[in-house]
Every structure is written in structure tokens, then in C-alpha cells.
Coordinates of C-alpha atoms in Angstrom, one line a residue:
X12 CA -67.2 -58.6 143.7
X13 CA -68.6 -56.7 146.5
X14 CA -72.1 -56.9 147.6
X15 CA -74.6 -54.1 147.8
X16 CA -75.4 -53.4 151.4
X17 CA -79.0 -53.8 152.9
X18 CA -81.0 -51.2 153.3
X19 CA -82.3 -49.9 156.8
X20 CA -85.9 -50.4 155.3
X21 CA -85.2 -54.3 154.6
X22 CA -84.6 -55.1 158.9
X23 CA -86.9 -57.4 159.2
X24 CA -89.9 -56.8 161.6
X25 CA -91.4 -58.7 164.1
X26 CA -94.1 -61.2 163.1
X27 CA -97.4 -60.6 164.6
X28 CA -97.6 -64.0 166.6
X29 CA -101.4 -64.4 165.3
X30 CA -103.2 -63.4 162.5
X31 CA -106.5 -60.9 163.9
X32 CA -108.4 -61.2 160.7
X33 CA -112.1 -62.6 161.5
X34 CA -111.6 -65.3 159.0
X35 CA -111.7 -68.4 161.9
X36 CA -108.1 -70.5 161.5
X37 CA -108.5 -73.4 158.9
X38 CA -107.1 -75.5 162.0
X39 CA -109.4 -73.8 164.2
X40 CA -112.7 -75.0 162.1
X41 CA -111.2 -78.2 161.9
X42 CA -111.1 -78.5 166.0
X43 CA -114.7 -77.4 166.3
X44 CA -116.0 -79.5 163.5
X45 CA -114.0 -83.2 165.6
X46 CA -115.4 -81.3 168.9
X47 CA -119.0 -81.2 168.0
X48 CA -119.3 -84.3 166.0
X49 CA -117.4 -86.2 168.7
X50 CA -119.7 -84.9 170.9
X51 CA -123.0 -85.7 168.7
X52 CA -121.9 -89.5 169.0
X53 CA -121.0 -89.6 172.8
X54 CA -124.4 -88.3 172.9
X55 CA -126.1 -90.9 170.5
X56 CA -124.5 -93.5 172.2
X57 CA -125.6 -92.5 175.2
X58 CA -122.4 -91.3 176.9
X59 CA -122.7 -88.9 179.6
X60 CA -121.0 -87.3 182.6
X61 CA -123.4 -87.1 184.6
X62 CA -127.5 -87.7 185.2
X63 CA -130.4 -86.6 187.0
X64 CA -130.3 -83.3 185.8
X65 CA -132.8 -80.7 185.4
X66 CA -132.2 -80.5 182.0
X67 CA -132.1 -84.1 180.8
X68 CA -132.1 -85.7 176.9
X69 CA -131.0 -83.2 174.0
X70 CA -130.1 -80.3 176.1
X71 CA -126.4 -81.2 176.3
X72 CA -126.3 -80.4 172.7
X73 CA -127.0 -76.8 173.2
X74 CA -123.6 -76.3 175.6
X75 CA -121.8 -78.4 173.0
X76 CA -122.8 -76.3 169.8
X77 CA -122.0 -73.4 171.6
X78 CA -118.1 -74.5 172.8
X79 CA -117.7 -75.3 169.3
X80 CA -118.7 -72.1 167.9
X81 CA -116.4 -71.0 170.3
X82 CA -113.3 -72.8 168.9
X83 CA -113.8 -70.8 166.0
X84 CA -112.7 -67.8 167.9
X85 CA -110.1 -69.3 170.4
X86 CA -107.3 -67.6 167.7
X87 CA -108.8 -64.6 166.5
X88 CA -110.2 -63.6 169.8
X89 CA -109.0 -65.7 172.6
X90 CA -110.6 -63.1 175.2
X91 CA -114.2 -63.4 173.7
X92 CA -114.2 -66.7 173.5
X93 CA -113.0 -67.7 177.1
X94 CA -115.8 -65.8 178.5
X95 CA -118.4 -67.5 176.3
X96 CA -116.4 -71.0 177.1
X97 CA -116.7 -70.4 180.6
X98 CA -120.4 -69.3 180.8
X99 CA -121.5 -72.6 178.1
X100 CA -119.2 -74.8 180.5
X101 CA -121.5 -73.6 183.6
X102 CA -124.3 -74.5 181.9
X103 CA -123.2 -77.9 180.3
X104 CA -123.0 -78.6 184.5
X105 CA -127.3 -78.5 184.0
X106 CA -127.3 -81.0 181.8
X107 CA -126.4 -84.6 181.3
X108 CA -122.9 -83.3 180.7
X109 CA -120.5 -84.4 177.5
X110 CA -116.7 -85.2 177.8
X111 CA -116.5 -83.4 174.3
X112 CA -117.8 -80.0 175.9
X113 CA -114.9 -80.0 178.6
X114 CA -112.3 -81.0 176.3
X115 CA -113.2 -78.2 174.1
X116 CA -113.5 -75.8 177.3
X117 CA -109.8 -77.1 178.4
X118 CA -108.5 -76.5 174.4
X119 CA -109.8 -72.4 174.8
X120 CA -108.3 -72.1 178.0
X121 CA -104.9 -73.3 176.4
X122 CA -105.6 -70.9 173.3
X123 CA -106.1 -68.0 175.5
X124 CA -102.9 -68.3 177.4
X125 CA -101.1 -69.0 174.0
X126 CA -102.9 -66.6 171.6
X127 CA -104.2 -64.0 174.3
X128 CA -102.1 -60.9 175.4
X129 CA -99.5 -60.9 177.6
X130 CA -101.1 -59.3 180.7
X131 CA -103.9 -62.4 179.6
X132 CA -101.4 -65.0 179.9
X133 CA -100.2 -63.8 183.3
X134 CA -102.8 -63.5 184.9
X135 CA -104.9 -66.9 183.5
X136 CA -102.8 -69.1 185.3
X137 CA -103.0 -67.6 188.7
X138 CA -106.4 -67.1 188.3
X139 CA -106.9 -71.2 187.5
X140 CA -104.6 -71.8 190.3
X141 CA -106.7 -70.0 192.7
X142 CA -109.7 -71.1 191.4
X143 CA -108.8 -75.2 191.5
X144 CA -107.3 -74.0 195.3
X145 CA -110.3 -72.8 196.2
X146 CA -112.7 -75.1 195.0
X147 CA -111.1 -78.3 196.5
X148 CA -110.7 -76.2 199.6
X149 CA -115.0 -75.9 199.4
X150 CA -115.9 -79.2 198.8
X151 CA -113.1 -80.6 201.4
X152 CA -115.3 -78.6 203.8
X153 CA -118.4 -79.0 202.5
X154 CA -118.4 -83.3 202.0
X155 CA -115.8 -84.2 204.5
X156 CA -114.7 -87.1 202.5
X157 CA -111.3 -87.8 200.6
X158 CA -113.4 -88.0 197.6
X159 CA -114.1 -84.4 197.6
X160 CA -109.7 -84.4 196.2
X161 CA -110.9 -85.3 193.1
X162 CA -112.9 -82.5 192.9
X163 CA -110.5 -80.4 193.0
X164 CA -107.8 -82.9 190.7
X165 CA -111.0 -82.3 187.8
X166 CA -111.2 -78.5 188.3
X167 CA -107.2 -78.2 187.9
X168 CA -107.3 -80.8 184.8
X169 CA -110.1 -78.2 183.3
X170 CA -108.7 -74.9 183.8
X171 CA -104.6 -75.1 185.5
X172 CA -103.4 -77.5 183.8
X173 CA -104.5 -76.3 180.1
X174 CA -103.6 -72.8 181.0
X175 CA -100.1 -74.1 182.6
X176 CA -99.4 -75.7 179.2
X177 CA -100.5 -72.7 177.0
X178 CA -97.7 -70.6 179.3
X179 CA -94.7 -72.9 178.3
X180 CA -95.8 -73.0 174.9
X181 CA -95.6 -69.5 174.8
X182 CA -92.8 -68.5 176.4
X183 CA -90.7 -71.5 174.2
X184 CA -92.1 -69.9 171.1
X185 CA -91.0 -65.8 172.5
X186 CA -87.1 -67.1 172.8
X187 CA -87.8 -69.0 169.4
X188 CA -89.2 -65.5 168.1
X189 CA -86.3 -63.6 170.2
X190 CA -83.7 -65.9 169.3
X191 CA -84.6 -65.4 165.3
X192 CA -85.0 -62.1 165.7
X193 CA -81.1 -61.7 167.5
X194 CA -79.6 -64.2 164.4
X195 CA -80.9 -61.7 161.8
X196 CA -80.2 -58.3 164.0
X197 CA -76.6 -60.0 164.2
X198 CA -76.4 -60.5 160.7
X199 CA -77.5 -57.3 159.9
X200 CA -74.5 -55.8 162.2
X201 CA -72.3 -58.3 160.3
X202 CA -72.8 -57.0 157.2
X203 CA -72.6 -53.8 158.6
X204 CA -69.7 -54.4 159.4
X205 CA -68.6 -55.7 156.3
X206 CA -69.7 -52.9 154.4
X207 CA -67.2 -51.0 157.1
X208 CA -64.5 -52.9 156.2
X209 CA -65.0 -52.5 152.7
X210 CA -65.4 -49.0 152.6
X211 CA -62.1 -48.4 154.5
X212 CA -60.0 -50.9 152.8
X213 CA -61.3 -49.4 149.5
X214 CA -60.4 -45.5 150.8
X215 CA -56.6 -47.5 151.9
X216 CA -56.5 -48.7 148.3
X217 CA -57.3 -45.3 146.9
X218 CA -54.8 -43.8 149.4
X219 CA -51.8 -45.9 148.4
X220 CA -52.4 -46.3 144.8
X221 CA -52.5 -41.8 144.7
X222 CA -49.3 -41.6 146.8
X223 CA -48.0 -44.1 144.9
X224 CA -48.5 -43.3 141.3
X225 CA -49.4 -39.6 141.4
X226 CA -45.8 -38.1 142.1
X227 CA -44.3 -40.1 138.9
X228 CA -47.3 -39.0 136.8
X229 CA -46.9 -35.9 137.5
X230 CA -43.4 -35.5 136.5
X231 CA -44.5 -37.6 133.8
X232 CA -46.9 -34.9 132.6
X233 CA -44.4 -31.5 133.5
X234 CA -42.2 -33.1 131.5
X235 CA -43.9 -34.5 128.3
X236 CA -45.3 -30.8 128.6
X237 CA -41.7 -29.3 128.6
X238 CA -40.7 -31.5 125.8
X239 CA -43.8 -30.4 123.7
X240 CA -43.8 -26.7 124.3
X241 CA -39.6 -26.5 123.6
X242 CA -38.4 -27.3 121.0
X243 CA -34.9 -27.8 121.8
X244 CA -33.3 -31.1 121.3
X245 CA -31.3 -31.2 124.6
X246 CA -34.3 -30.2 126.5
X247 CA -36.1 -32.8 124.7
X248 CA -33.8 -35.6 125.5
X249 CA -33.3 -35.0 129.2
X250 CA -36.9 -34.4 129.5
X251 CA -37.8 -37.9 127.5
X252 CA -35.1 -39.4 130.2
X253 CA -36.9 -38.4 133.3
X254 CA -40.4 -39.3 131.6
X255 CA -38.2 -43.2 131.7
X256 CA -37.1 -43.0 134.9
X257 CA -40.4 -41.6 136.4
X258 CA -42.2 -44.5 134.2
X259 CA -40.0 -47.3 135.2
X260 CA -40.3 -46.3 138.8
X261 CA -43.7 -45.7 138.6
X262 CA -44.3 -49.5 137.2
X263 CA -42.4 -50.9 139.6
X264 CA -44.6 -49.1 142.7
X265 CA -47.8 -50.7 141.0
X266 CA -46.3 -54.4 140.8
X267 CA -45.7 -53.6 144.5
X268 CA -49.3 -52.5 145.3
X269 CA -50.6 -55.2 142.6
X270 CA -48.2 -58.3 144.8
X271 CA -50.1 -56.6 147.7
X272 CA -53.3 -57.3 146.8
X273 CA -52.6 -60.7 145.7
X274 CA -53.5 -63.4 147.9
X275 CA -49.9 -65.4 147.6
X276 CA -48.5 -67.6 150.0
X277 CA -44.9 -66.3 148.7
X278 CA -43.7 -64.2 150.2
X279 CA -40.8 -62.7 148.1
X280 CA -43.3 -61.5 145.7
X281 CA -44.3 -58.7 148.1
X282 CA -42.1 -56.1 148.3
X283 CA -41.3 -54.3 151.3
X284 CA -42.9 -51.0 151.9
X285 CA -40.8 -47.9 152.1
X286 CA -39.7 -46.1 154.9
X287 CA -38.1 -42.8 156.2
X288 CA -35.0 -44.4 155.0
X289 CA -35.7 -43.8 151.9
X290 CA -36.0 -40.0 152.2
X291 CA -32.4 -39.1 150.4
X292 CA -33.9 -41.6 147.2
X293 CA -37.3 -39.6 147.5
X294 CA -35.2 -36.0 147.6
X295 CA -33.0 -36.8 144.5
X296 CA -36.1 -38.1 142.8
X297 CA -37.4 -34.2 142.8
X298 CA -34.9 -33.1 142.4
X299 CA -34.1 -34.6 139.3
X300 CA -38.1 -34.1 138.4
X301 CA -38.0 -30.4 139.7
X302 CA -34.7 -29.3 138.4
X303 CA -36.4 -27.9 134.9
X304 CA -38.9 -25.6 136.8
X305 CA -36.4 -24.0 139.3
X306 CA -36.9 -26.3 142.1
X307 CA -34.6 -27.1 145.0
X308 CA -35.6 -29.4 147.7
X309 CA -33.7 -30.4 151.3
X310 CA -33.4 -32.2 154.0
X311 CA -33.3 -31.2 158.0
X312 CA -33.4 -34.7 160.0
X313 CA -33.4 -33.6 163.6
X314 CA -34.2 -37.2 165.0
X315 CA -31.5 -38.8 165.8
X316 CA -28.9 -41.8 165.2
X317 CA -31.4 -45.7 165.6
X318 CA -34.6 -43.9 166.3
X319 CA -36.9 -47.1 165.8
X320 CA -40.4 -46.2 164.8
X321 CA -43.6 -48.3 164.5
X322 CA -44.4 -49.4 160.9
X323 CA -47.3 -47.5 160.3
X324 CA -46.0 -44.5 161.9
X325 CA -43.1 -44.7 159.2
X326 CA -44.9 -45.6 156.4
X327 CA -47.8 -42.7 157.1
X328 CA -44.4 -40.0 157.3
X329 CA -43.0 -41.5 154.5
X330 CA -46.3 -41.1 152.2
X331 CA -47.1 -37.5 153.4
X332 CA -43.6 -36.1 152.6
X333 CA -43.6 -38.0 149.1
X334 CA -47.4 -36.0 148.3
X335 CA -45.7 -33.2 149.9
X336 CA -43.0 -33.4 147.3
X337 CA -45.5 -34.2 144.5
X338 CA -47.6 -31.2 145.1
X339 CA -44.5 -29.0 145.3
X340 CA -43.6 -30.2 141.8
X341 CA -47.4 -29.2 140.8
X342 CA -47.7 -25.9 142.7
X343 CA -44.5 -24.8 144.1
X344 CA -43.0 -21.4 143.0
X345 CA -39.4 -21.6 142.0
X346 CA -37.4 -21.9 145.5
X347 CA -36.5 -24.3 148.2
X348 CA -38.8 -26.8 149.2
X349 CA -37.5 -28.1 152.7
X350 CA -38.5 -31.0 154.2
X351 CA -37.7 -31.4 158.4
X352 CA -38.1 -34.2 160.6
X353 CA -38.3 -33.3 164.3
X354 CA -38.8 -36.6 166.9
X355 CA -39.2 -37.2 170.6
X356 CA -40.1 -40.3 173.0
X357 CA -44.0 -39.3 172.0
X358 CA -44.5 -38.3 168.8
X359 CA -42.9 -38.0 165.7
X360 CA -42.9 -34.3 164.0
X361 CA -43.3 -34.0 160.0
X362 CA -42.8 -30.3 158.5
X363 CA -42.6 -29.6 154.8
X364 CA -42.3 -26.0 153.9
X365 CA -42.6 -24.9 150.2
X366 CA -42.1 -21.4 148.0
X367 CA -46.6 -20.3 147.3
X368 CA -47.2 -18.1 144.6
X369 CA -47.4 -18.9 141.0
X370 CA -44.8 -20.0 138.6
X371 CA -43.7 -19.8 135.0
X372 CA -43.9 -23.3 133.1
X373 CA -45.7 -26.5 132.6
X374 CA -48.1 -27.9 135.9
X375 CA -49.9 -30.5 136.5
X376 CA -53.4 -30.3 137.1
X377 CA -54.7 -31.5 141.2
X378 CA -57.6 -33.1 142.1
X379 CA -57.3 -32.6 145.7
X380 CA -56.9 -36.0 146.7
X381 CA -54.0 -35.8 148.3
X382 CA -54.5 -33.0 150.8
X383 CA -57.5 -35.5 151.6
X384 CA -55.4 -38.4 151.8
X385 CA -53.0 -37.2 153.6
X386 CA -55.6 -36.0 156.6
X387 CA -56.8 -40.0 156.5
X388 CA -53.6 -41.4 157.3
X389 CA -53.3 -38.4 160.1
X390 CA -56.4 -39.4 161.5
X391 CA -55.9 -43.4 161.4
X392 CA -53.2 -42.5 164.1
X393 CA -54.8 -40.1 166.2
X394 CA -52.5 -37.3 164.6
X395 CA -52.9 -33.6 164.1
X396 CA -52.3 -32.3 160.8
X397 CA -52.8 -29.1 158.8
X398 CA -52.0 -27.6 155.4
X399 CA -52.3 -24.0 153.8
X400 CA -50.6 -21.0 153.3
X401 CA -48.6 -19.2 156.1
X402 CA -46.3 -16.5 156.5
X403 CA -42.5 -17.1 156.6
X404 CA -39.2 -15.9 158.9
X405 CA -39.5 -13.8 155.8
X406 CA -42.1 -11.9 155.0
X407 CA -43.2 -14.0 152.1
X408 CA -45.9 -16.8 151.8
X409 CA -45.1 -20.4 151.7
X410 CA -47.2 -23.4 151.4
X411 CA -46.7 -25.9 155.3
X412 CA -47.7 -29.0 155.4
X413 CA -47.6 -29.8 159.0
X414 CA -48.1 -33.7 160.6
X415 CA -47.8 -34.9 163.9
X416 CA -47.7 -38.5 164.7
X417 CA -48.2 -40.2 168.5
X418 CA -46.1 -43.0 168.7
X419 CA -46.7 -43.9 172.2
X420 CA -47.0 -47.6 172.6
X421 CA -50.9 -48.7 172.2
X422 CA -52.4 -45.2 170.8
X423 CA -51.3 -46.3 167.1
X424 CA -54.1 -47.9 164.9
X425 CA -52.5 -50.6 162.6

């Protein structure tokens, strides 16, 4: 069974990495609510940073309430609440101080490297990096003392460190994004290409099964037609004979596509296809099938003695001088249908040369198919064909079917 192909519409589309709906994060209320409760205990207990502020007893709490309002934000909009982070950590450095307002602070500097843009999360981490520089730089300076380090060690733990982590994050989750988005890309492809495939294997089907079957059908149907519209016995028999042959013949070329489609690991089911050696079998086949309508056909090899061609360079000659034949038996005016074979060390010449004009008796209705066919096969080797009506050495029309086939080592398709 072969599968329907996806749809351009159905490539899948990159995920927005955050959702920018003011709703706040389920995960992001849950952050806030352990931030500001942790931090109402610290407080109740009694547990500060620092003391001898301006702003002692319940003024922490103000700072506090506000970083956790800003957690709400730190995925819908990581810029916003940075800046309000920033500002309520400034002022949590007026009060007593709470370990739950800089670990809040340190969790919306990580968010806004992670959830932020991607000019944000370039330039956070530089920024930190100058600031924490800078800073332990100052108070080296200004104190003079080794203990002014961990003044600097507190202002990278705060705002580097945090904004160092948010970066990894994020790049690890772009090649996650970039690596899912490759695997479906390439499976798209792949079943693009199996669609391909398909598609040409089916037209190959089509093509061999028409050159196949078509030129016994054909004689098939000139010759029930003869059989019906005369009523002579003689006619009738001989006419009844080549209907056999064609139908035997015709049977035996679909067991051979049929043991080709097969998937057998025996080999001697599969018959060998046919070749230009053939040709003389193929000629007294219309003959035989063409002798009722006035038909003569021939033969003008100009090849050679042990020319060797490639396979599919024989096999596409073979098939376009057997529709060649077929269509003469549909079409031809009564005459001499001659087929000539012209070869050199490049390219391997196929001319079949047929009476045009209309003729008395039975025909059998074209589809077209094999003028189409015929191109393909042309085509698949990087040939030059052409078919249509010319004028002859005589003055009159005939019908050329003209095919020229490379066989240069490497320029032919298999």
C-alpha cells in the first residue's frame, strides 16, 4: 500500500520557546509563593543578613513582596521583571536584608538569560561579569583588606553566576530545539524522497506493462475486428490463429513482468529481459500481425558484428522499436515500415520510418501513451528523441520515429 504524502502545510513549525500570555507560569506562582513564605519565616525567626540599618523591623518585608511579585513575571516578561528585581534588591540593601530576597533576585537573573531575547542573553552575562569585576575592584581599593574578595565572590554568586547558568541552559535547549527540528526536516526529505521513488517506479511499471502488452492487444483487437467484419471462413481462421499466438505471447510477457515484481529469492523464475537480439522475432511478429492490412516491415542493422551495449541502453532500443511496430500496426498506411539501426563508439542510433496517411480496415484505437513512454525512456538516458510526420526521398509523408542513445561509459542512468 503506498502512503499518501505530507503536505507542505503539515512541516512542522518552530515552537515558541515560551508562552507570552500574561497568565503567570503555574511553576512560576509556585516559586513566588516558597520565595515569600520562606522569606516570612527567616523573618519571624529572626534571620537576617545584615543589621543596623536605617530601615530596621518589618521593612524587609516590603523588598521581599516585591521580588516575589516579580517571579510572577520572570517567564512572561523576563525584561520587566529584571529591572524591578534589580531596583527591589537595592533597596532590600536598606534593610535588615533576607536570604529569601537574593535568592529570588539570583532565580530572575537566571530566567532572563533563559526566557529573555537573544540580544538579552548576550549581553546579561557580560554585563554581570563587568559588574562583579568592577565591584571587587572598588572595595579592594576602598577597604584594603582581603576581605573585601568576598565582596566581590557575593556580587558574582548574585548576578554572574545565575546569568552564566541561564546561558548553558539555553544554548543546550537551541541544539535540543535545532536538533528536533533537523530529525523532522530530514524526515520530511525522506519521505520526499520516497514519494520520488514511488512515483517513478510506478511511471517504469506503466512503461513496461504498455510496451509490453499493448503491441499483442492490438493485434489482438485488428484481428477479432477482421474476423467480425468478414465473414469468410479462411479469413476467420487465420485471423482466430494470430488472436492465439498474440494471446499466448502476450501471457507469457505478463508472467515476466508479474516474476519481476515478485520479491523471490529464485532466480529462474525471472525471465531475462529482451534485447536487440531479438529484433528478427519482433519483425516476424508484425509481420505475421500486419500481413492482413497490407503491411511490410524490415530490417537495416548497420552496427556491426559483437557490438556490446549496456543493458539499459538495449532494453530502452528494444522497447521503442517494438511501440514503433505497434503503432505502425495501429496507424500505418499500407507500405513498408523500416526499421534501421545505426551505432558508433558514442551513441547508439534508432530510426523507424513508417507509410502516414490513412488506411482501409480495422485499427486500433491509441491513447498516446506510448509516444509518451517512449520520450521517458529517452530521457532516463540523456537521449534525444522525436516523432511526427516528415517528408520522404519521395515526396510523400511518412511517420519517423527517431531515438538517439549515449552510451558513453558513466552518462547512462540505470
Amino acid at each position: 500500500m503506498i502512503a499518501s504524502p505530507r503536505s507542505a502545510a503539515s512541516v512542522p513549525s518552530r515552537r515558541p520557546r515560551s508562552s507570552r500570555s500574561h497568565q503567570p507560569h503555574r511553576v512560576d506562582a509556585l516559586i513566588a509563593l516558597a520565595g515569600l513564605t520562606g522569606g516570612i519565616a527567616l523573618w519571624a525567626v529572626g534571620l537576617h543578613t545584615q543589621g543596623g540599618r536605617p530601615l530596621p523591623g518589618a521593612w524587609v518585608l516590603l523588598p521581599m513582596t516585591v521580588m516575589a511579585g516579580v517571579e510572577l513575571l520572570r517567564r512572561s516578561s523576563p525584561r520587566t521583571a529584571l529591572i524591578v528585581a534589580t531596583l527591589a534588591l537595592v533597596a532590600d540593601q536598606f534593610t535588615m536584608g533576607s536570604v529569601a530576597t537574593v535568592v529570588m533576585f539570583t532565580d530572575v537573573m537566571y530566567a532572563a538569560v533563559l526566557y529573555g531575547t537573544p540580544a538579552a542573553a548576550r549581553r546579561i552575562p557580560w554585563t554581570t561579569g563587568l559588574i562583579t569585576v568592577a565591584v571587587t575592584i572598588g572595595f579592594v581599593t576602598w577597604l584594603r583588606t582581603p576581605e573585601a574578595l568576598l565582596i566581590g565572590v557575593v556580587t558574582a554568586l548574585v548576578g554572574f553566576f545565575p546569568a552564566s547558568t541561564g546561558v548553558l541552559v539555553r544554548n543546550h535547549r537551541d541544539a535540543a530545539e535545532s536538533a528536533r527540528l533537523r530529525a523532522e526536516q530530514t524526515a520530511l526529505l525522506a519521505e520526499m524522497d520516497r514519494t520520488q521513488a514511488v512515483a517513478a517506479e510506478r511511471a517504469r511499471m506503466a512503461r513496461e506493462l504498455h510496451d509490453m502488452v499493448a503491441n499483442h492487444l492490438s493485434a489482438i483487437a485488428i484481428h477479432s475486428t477482421a474476423a467480425l467484419s468478414l465473414d469468410d471462413e479462411r479469413t476467420t481462421r487465420d485471423a482466430l490463429g494470430v488472436i492465439r499466438e498474440n494471446s499466448v505471447e502476450g501471457l507469457a510477457e505478463m508472467r515476466r513482468l508479474i516474476g519481476l515484481l515478485r520479491k523471490s529469492d529464485d532466480p529462474g523464475r525471472v525471465s531475462a529481459a529482451p534485447t536487440l537480439r531479438a529484433l528478427d522475432t519482433l519483425l516476424e511478429q508484425a509481420r505475421t500481425n500486419g500481413a492482413s492490412s497490407g503491411l511490410r516491415f524490415t530490417l537495416d542493422d548497420r552496427r556491426g558484428e559483437g557490438v556490446a551495449l549496456p543493458t539499459p541502453i538495449d532494453l530502452a532500443a528494444y522497447r521503442i522499436i517494438q511501440e514503433s511496430l505497434t503503432n505502425a500496426l495501429k496507424h500505418a498506411a499500407p507500405g513498408t515500415t523500416t526499421v534501421e539501426l545505426a551505432g558508433s563508439d558514442h551513441a547508439l542510433t534508432v530510426r523507424v520510418r513508417s507509410p502516414f496517411g490513412d488506411r482501409p480496415g480495422p485499427r486500433a484505437p491509441g491513447s498516446g501513451a506510448g509516444l509518451i513512454g517512449m520520450r521517458e525512456r529517452v530521457e532516463l538516458l540523456d537521449g534525444e528523441f522525436e516523432a511526427g510526420p516528415v517528408t520522404g526521398a519521395d515526396g510523400g509523408k511518412i511517420w519517423l520515429v527517431r531515438a538517439e542513445l549515449p552510451v558513453v561509459e558513466g552518462r547512462e542512468r540505470t
